[in-house]
Backbone as JSON, one array per atom type, in Angstrom:
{
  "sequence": "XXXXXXXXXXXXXXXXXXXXXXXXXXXXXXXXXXXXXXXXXXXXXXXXXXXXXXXXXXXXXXXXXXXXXXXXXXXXXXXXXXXXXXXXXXXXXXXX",
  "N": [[15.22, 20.29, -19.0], [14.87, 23.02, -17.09], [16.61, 24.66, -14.18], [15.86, 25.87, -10.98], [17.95, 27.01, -10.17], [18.86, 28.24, -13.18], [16.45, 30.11, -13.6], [16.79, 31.63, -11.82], [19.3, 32.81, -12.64], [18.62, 34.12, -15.16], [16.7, 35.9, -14.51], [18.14, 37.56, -12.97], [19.97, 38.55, -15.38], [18.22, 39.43, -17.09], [16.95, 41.67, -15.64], [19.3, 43.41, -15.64], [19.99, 43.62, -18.46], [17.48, 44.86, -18.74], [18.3, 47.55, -16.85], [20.21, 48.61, -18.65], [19.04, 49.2, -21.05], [17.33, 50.88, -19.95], [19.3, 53.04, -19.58], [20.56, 53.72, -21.96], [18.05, 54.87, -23.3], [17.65, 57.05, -21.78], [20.01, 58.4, -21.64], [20.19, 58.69, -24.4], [17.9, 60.26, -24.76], [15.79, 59.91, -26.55], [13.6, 57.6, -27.65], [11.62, 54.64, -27.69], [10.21, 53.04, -24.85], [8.56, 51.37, -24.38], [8.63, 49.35, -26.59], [11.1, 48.3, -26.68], [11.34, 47.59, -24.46], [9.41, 45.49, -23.86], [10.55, 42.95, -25.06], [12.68, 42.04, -23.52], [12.6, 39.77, -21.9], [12.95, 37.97, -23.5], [15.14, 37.99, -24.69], [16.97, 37.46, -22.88], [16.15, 34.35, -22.12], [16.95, 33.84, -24.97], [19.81, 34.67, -25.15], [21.06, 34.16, -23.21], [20.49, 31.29, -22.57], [19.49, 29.63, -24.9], [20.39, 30.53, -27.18], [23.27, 29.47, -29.7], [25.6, 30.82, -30.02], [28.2, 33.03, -29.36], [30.81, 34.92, -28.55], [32.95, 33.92, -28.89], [32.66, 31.87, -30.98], [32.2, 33.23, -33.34], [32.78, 33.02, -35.88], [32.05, 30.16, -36.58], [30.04, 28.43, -38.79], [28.46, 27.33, -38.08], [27.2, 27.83, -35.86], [24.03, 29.72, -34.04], [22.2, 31.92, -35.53], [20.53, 35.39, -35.46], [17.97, 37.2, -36.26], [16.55, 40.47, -35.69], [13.78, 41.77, -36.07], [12.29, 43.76, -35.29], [12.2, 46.81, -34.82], [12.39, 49.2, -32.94], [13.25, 47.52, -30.8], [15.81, 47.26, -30.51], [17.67, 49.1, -28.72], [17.56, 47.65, -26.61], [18.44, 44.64, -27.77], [21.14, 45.91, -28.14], [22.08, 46.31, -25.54], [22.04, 43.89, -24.54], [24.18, 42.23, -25.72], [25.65, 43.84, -24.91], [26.16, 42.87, -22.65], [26.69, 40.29, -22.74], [29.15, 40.68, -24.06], [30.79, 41.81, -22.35], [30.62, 40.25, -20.41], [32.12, 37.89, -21.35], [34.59, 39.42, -21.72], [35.57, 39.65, -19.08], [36.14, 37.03, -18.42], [37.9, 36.06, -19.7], [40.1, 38.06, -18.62], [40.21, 37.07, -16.25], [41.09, 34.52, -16.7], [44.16, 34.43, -18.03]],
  "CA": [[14.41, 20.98, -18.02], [15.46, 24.24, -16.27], [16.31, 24.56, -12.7], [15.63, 27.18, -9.41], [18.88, 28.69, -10.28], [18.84, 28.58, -14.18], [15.59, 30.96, -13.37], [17.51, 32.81, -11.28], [20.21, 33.48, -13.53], [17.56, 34.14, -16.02], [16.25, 36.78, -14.25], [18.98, 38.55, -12.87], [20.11, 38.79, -16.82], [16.94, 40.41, -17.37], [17.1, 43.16, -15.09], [20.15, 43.73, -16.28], [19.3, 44.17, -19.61], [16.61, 46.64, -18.75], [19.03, 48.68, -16.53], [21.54, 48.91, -19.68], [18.15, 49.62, -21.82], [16.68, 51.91, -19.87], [20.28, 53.87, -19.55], [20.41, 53.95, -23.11], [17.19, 55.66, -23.55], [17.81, 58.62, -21.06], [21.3, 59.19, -22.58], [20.08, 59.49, -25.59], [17.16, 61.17, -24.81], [14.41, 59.42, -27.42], [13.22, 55.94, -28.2], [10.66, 53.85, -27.47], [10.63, 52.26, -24.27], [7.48, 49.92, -24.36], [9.26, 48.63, -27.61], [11.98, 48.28, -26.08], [11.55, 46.46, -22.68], [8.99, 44.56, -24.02], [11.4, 41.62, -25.81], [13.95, 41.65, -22.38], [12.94, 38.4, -21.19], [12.97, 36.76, -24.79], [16.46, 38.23, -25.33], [17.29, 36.57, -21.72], [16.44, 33.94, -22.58], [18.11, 33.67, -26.22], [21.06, 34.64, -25.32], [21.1, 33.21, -21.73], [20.37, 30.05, -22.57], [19.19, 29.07, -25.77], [21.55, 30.56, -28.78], [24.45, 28.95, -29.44], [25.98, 32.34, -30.34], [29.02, 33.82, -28.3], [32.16, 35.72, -29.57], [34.54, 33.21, -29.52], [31.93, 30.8, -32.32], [31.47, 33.76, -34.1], [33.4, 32.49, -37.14], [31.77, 28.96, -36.7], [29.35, 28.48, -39.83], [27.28, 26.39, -37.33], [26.36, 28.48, -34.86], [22.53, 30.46, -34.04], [21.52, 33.52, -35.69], [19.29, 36.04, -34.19], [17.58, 38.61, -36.83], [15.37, 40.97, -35.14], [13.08, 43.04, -37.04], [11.27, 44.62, -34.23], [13.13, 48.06, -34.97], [11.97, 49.7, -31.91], [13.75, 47.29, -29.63], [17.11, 47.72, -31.09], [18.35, 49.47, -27.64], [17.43, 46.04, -25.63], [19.45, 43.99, -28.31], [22.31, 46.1, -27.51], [22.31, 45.74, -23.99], [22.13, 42.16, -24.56], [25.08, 42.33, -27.14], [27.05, 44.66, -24.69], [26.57, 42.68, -21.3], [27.64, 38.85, -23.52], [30.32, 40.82, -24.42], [31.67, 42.3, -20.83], [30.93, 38.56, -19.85], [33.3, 37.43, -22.32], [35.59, 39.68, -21.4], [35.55, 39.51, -17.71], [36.36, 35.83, -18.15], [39.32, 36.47, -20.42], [40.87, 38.75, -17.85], [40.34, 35.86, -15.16], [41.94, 33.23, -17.29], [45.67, 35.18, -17.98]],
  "C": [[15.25, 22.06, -17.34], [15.38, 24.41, -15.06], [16.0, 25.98, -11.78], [16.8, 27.91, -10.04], [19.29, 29.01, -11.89], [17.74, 30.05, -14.18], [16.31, 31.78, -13.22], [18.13, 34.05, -11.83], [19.08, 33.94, -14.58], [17.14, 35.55, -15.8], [17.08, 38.31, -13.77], [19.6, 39.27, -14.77], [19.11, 40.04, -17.28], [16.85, 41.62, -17.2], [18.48, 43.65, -15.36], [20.61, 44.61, -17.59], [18.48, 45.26, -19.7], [17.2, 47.85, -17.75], [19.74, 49.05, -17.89], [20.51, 49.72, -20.97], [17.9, 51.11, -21.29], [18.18, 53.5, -19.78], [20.09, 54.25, -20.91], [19.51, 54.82, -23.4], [17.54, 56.95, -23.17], [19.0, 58.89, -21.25], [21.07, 59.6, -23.87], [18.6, 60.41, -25.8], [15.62, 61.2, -26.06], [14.32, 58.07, -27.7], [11.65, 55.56, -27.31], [10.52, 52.73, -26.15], [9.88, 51.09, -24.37], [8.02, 48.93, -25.32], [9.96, 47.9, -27.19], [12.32, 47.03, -24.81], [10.39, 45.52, -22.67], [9.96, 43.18, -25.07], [12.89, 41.55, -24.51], [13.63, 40.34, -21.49], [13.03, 37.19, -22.22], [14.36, 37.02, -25.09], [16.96, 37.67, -24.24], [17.37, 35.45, -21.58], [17.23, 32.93, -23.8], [18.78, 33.8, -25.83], [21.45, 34.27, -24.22], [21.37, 31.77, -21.56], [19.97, 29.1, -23.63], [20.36, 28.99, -27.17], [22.44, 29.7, -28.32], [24.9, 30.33, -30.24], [26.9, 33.11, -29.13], [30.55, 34.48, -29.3], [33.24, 34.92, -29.84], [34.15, 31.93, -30.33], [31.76, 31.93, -33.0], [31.59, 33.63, -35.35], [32.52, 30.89, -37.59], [30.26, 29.1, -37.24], [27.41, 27.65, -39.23], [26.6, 26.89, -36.22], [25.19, 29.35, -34.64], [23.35, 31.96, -34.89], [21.0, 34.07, -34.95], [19.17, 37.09, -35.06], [16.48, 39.32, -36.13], [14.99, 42.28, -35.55], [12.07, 43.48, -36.59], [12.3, 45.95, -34.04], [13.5, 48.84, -33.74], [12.86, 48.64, -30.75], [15.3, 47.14, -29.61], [17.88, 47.85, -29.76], [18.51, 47.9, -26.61], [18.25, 45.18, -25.98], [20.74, 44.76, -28.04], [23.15, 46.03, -26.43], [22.4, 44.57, -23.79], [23.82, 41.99, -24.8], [26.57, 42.94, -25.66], [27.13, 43.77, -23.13], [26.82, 40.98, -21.81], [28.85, 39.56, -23.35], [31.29, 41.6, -23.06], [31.65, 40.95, -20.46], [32.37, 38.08, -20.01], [34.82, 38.06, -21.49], [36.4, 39.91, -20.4], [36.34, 38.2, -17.72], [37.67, 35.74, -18.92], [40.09, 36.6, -19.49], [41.15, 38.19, -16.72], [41.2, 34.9, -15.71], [43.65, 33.65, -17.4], [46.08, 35.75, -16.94]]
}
């Protein structure tokens, strides 16, 4: 079961994601946003709380996939992709 502040976190993630999306778009100046920022609370999910998928299993034969063949939301998966991976590396730079 999921609690008050799993949500939370949940949500903050989210908007997150669609700041890093919607940057993306207006730097590059074309895409699709409806595409786009429609799959940011399923990728908030997934990768929030469901995958087992992080950079330091990425070798491990056992860990989630995630193919997504919604072309158009491409920018959203990256923002996903790029704010795991500042996580990651935030927590690195705490640990040493």
């Amino acid at each position: 079961m999921i609690n008050q502040d799993e949500i939370k976190d949940l949500e903050l993630f989210a908007k997150k994601i669609r700041y890093y999306t919607l940057k993306e778009l207006t730097l590059m100046g074309f895409g699709h946003y409806g595409g786009s920022l429609s799959i940011v609370e399923t990728l908030a999910v997934l990768y929030g709380k469901q995958l087992n998928a992080s950079p330091e299993i990425k070798d491990d034969l056992n860990r989630d996939y995630f193919v997504l063949s919604k072309g158009h939301a491409g920018p959203s998966l990256y923002a996903t992709l790029f704010l795991i991976m500042e996580q990651t590396f935030l927590l690195i730079l705490t640990e040493t």
